[in-house]
Short mmCIF file of C-alpha atoms in Angstrom, two decimals:
data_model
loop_
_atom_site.label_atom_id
_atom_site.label_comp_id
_atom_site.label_asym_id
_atom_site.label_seq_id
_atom_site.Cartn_x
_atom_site.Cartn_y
_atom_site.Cartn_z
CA UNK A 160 -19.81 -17.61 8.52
CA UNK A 161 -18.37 -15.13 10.84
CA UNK A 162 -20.51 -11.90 10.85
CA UNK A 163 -19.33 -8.77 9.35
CA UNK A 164 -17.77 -6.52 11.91
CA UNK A 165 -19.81 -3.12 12.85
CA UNK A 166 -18.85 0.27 14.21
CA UNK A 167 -21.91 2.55 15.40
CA UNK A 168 -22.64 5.31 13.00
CA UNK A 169 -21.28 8.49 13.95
CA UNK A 170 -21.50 11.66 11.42
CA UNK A 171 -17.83 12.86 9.80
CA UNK A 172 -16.28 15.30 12.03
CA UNK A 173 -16.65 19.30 9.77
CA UNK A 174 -12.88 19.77 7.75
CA UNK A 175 -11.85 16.27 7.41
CA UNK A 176 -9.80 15.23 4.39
CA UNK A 177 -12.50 12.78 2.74
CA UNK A 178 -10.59 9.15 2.45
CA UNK A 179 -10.63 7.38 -0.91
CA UNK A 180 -10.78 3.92 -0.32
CA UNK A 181 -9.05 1.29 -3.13
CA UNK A 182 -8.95 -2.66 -2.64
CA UNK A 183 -5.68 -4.68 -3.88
CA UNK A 184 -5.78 -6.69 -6.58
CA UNK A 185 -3.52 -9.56 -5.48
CA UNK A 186 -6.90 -10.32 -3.24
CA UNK A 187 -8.80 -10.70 -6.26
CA UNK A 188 -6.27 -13.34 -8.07
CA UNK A 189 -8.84 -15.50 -9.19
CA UNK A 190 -10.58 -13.61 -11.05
CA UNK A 191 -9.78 -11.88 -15.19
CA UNK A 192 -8.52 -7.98 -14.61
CA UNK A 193 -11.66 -6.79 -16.21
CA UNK A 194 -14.02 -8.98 -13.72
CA UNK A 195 -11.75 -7.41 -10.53
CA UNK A 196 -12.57 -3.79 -11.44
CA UNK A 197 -15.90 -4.17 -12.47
CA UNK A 198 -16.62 -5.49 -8.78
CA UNK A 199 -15.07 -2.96 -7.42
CA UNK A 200 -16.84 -0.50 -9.41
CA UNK A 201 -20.38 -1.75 -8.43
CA UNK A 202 -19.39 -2.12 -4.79
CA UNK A 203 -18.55 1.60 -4.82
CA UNK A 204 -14.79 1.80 -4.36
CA UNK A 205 -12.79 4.97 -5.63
CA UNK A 206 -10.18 2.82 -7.08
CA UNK A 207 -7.40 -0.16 -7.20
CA UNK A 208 -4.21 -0.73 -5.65
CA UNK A 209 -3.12 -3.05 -9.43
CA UNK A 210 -0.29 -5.08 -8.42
CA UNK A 211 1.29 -5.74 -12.07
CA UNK A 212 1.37 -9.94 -12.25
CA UNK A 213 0.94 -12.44 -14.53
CA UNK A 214 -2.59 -12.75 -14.46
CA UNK A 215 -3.29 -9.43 -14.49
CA UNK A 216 -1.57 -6.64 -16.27
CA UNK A 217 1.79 -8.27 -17.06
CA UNK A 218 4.80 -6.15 -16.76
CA UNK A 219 6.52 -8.70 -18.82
CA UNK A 220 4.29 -9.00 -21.37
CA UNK A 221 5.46 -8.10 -25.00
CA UNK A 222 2.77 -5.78 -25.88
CA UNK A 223 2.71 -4.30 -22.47
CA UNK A 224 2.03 -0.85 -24.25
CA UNK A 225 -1.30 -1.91 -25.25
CA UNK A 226 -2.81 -3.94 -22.62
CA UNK A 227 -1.76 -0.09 -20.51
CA UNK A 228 -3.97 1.67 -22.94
CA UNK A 229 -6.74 -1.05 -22.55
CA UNK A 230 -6.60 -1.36 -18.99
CA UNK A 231 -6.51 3.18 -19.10
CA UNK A 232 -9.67 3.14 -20.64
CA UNK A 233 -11.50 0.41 -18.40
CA UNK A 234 -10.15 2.43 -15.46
CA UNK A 235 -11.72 5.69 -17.03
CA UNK A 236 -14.81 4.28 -17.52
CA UNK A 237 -15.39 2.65 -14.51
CA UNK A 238 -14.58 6.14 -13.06
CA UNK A 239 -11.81 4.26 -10.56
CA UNK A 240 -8.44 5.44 -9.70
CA UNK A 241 -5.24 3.60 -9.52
CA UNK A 242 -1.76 2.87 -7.86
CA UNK A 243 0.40 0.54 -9.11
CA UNK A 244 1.84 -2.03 -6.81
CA UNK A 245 4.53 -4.38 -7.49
CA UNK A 246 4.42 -7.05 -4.72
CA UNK A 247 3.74 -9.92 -7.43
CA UNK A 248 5.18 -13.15 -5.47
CA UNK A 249 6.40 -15.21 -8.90
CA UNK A 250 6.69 -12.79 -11.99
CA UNK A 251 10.17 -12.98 -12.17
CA UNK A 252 11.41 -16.06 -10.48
CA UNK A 253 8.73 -18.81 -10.48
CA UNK A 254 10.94 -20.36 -7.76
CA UNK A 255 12.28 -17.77 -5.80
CA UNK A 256 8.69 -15.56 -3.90
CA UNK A 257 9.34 -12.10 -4.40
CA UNK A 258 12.98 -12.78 -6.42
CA UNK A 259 15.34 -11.41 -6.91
CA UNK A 260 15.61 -8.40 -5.05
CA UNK A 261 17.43 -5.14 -4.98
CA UNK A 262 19.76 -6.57 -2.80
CA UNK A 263 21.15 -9.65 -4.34
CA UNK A 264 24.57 -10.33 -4.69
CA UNK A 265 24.39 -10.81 -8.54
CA UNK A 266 24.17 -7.37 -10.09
CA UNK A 267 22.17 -9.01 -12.77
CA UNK A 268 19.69 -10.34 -10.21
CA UNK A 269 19.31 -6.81 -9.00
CA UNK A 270 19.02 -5.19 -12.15
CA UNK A 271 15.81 -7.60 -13.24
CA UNK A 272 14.32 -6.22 -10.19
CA UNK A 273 14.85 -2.55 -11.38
CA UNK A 274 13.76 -3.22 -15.12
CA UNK A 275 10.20 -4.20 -13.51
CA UNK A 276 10.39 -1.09 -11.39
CA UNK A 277 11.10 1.12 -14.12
CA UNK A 278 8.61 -0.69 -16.36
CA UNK A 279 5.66 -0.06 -13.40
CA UNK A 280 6.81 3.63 -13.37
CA UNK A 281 6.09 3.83 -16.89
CA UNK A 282 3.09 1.91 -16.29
CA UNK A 283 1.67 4.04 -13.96
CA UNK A 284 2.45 7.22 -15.83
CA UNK A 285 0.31 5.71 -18.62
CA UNK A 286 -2.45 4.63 -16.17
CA UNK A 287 -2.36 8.18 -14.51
CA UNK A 288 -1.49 6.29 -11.60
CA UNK A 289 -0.92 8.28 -8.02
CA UNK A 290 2.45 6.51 -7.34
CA UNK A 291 4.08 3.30 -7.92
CA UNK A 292 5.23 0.95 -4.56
CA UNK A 293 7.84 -1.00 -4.24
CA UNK A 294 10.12 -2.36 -1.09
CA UNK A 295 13.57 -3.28 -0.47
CA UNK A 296 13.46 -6.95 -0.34
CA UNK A 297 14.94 -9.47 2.59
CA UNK A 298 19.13 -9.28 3.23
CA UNK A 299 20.39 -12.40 1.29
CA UNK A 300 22.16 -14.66 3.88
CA UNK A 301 26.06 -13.51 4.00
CA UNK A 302 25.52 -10.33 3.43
CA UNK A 303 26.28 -7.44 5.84
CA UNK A 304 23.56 -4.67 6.61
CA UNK A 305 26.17 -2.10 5.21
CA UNK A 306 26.51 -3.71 1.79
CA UNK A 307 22.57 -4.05 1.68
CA UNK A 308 21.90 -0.63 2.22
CA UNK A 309 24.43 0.05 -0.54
CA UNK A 310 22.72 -2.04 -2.82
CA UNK A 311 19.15 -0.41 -2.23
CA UNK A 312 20.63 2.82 -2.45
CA UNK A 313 22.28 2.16 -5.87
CA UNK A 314 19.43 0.15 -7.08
CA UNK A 315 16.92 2.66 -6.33
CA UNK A 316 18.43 5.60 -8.16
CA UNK A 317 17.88 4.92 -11.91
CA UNK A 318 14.12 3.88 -10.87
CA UNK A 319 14.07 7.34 -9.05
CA UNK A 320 15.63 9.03 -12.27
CA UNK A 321 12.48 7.27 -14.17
CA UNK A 322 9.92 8.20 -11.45
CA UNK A 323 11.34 11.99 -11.58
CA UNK A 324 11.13 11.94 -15.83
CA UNK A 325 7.33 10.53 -15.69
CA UNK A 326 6.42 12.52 -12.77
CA UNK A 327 5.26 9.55 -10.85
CA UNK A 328 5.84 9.38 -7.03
CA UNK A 329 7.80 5.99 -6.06
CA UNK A 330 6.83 5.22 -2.50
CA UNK A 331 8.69 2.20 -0.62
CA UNK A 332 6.94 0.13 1.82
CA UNK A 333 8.23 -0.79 5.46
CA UNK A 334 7.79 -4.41 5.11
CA UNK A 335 8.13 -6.93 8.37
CA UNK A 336 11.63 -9.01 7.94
CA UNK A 337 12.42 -6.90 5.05
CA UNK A 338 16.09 -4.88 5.13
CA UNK A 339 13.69 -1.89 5.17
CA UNK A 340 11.19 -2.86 8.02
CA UNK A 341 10.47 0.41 9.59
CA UNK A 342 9.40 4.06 9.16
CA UNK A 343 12.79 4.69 10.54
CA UNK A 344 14.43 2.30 8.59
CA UNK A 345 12.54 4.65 5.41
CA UNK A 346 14.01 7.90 6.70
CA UNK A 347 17.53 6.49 7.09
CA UNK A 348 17.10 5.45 2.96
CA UNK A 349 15.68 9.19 2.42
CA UNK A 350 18.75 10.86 3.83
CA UNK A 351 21.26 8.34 2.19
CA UNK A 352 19.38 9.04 -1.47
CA UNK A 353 19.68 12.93 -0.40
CA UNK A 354 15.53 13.45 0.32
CA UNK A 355 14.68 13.38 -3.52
CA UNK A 356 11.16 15.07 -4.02
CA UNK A 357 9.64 11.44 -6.09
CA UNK A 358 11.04 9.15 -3.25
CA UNK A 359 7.56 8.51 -0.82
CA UNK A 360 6.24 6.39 1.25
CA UNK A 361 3.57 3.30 1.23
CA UNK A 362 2.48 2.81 4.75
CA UNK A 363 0.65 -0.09 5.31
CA UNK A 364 -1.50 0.34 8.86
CA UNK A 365 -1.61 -3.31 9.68
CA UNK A 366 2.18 -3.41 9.69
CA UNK A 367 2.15 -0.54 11.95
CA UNK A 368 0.39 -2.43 14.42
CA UNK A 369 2.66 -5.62 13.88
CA UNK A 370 5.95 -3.69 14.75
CA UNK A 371 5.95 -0.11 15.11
CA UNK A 372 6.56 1.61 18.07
CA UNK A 373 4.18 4.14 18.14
CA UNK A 374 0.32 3.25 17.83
CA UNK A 375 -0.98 3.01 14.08
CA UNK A 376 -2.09 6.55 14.29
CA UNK A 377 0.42 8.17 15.76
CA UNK A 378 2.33 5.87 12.64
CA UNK A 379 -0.04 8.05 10.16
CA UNK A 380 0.66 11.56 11.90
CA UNK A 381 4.69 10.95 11.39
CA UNK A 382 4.65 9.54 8.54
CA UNK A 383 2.33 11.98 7.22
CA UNK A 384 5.01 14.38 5.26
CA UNK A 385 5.98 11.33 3.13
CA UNK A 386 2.75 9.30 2.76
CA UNK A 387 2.33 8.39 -0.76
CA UNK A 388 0.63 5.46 -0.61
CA UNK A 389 -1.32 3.47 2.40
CA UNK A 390 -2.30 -0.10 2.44
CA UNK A 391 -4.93 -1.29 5.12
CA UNK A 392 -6.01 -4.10 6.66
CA UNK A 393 -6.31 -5.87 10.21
CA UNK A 394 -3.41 -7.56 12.18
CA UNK A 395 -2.20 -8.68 15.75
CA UNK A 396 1.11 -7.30 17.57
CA UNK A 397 3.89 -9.01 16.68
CA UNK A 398 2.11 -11.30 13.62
CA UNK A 399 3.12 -10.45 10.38
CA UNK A 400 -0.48 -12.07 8.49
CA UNK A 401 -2.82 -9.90 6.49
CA UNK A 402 -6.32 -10.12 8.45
CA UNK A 403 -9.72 -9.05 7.23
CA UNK A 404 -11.05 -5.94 9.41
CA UNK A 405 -12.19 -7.34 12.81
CA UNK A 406 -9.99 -10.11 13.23
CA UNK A 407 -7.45 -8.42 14.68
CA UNK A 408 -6.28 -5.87 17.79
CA UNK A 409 -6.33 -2.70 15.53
CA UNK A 410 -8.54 0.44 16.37
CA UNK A 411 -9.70 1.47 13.15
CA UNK A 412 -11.73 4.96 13.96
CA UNK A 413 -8.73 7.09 15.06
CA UNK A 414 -6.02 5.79 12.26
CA UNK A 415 -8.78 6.84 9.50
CA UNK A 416 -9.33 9.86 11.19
CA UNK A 417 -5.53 11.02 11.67
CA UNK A 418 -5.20 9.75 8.39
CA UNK A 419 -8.16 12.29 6.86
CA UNK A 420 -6.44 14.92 8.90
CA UNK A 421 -3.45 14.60 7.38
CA UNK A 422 -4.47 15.68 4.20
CA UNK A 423 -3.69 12.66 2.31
CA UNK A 424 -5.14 12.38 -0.81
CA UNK A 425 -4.27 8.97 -1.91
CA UNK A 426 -5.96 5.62 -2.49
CA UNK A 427 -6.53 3.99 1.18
CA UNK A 428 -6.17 0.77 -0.55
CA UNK A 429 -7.54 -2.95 1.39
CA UNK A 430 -4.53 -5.58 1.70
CA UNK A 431 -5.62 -9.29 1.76
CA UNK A 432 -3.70 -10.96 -0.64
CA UNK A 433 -4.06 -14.38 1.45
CA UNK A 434 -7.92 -13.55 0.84
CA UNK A 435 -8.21 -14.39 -2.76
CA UNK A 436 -10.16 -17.52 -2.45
CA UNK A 437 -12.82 -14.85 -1.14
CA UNK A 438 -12.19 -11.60 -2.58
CA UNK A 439 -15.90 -10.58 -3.61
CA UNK A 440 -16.81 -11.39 -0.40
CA UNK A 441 -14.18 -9.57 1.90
CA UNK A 442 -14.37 -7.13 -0.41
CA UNK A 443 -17.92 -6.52 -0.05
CA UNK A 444 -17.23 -6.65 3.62
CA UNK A 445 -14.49 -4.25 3.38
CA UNK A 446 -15.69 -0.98 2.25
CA UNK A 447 -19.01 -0.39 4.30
CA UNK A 448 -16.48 -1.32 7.68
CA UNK A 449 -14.16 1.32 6.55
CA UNK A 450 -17.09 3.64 5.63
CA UNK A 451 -18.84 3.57 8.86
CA UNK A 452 -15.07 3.34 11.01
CA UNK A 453 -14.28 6.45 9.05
CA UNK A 454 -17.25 8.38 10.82
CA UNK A 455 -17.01 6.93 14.11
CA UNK A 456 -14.12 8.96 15.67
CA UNK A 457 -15.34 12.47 16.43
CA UNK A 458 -12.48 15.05 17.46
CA UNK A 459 -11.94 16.94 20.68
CA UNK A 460 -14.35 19.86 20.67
CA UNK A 461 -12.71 23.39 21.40
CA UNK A 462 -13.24 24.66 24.59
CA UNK A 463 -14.63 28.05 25.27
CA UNK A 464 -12.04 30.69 26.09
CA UNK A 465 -10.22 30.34 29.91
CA UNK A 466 -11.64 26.70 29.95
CA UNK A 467 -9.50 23.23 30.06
CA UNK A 468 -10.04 21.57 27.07
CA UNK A 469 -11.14 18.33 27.00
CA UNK A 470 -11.35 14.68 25.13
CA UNK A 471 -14.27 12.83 24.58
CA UNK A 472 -14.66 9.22 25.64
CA UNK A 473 -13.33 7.00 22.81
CA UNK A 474 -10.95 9.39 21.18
CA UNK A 475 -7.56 9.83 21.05
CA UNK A 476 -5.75 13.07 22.23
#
């Protein structure tokens, strides 16, 4: 069994943001809805990234109404908050993995994709959820990049009509291989839709590492504005696969701590949907690592007036 990964113990730095810390349901697929949160519950997490599937909370489901109210009061009484996700592989195709999208040639196709978006708004709203996530979806083969960023654009609006009327925050993940990939690729789909106030941001960290640019926390200090959502878990340059926390290149300390600087005040939620197989366990694993990473990093300490200031050894300037 490979041995939990450990940080030294280092106290919070004074006037940091405390982080919230959530783990993803589609890591916990085996296991009944009620069984995932009461786990999470005893293992001390502040809430649940609830990615609306089959086995789960159904977004399909005919009495959808009342398994929300059901699934509101187990929330409330496990004292755990919530975003809703919406990266189920199969619920509407159970041939075609995360089909259709908003960018499929058949308008039909793409409007099945916007129902379920509009349905998890109104999900969330009932859950008191902090936002909803979504992402664009892969450019169908034969179609131009023009045309696909039409069809996002278009797609998105009446879900961003719904997210304005329920007062729920929609925030759209960079995914790798996805139309939109990138942070930059989010801002070019902000100024197209005009900069609406409900249109956010999911930024998932290990994705930053996989293809950003910048360094995951310089990711979290730009996207910061925006940040709506944030998904977390391990992962190598250049490898788009989900890893648990030490398994991969990323330097945890200084992302949490630009990300409790930022003032976010979202779930921090644990992405390993590959994981299910062992969710209790990475789970358990998950949120004492994030704990102790989250104290490690201690800030640059102001210098006295007329003096240099400096940056301790370890931290990031």
């Amino acid at each position: 069994m490979t041995p939990e990964p450990r940080v030294p113990e280092i106290p919070r730095a004074p006037g940091a943001n405390p982080l919230r810390f959530g783990y993803g349901t589609n890591g916990l697929a085996d296991l009944r809805l009620d069984d995932a949160l009461a786990l999470l519950a005893d293992l001390g997490y502040d809430g649940v990234g609830l990615t609306l599937d089959h086995m789960h909370l159904d977004p399909l489901a005919s009495d959808l109404t009342a398994r929300t109210r059901r699934v509101a009061r187990r929330l409330d009484a496990l004292g755990l908050d919530v975003t809703v996700e919406t990266g189920a592989r199969y619920v509407l195709d159970p041939r075609r993995k995360h089909g259709p999208s908003l960018l499929d040639a058949d308008p039909a196709d793409r409007a099945r994709r916007v129902d379920l978006l509009i349905r998890a708004v109104r999900v969330a709203a009932d859950l008191g959820a902090n936002a909803v996530h979504c992402f664009s979806g892969i450019t169908p083969a034969g179609t131009d990049t023009d045309t696909a960023w039409k069809r996002l654009a278009e797609s998105l609006e009446p879900v961003l009509d719904a997210a304005t009327a329920n007062g729920v925050p929609l925030a759209v993940e960079p995914e790798p291989g996805h139309l939109l990939a990138t942070l930059a690729d989010f801002h070019r789909l902000r100024q197209t839709l005009g900069d609406p106030e409900h249109l956010g941001l999911t930024l998932d960290i290990g994705h930053c590492q996989c293809l950003e640019p910048l360094p995951p926390a310089d990711c979290v200090r730009a996207a910061a504005p925006w940040l709506r959502h944030v998904q977390i878990e391990d992962m190598r340059r250049g490898i788009h696969e989900h890893l648990p926390f030490g398994d991969g290149d990323i330097d945890f300390p200084p992302v949490l701590a630009a990300l409790a600087a930022s003032g976010y005040k979202g779930l921090t939620v644990v992405e390993l949907p590959r994981h299910s197989h062992a969710g209790p366990h990475q789970a358990e694993l998950s949120l004492p690592f994030l704990h102790t990473a989250a104290r490690q990093h201690t800030p640059p300490v102001a210098p006295p007036h007329g003096e240099p200031s400096a940056t301790p050894a370890g931290s990031t300037p």
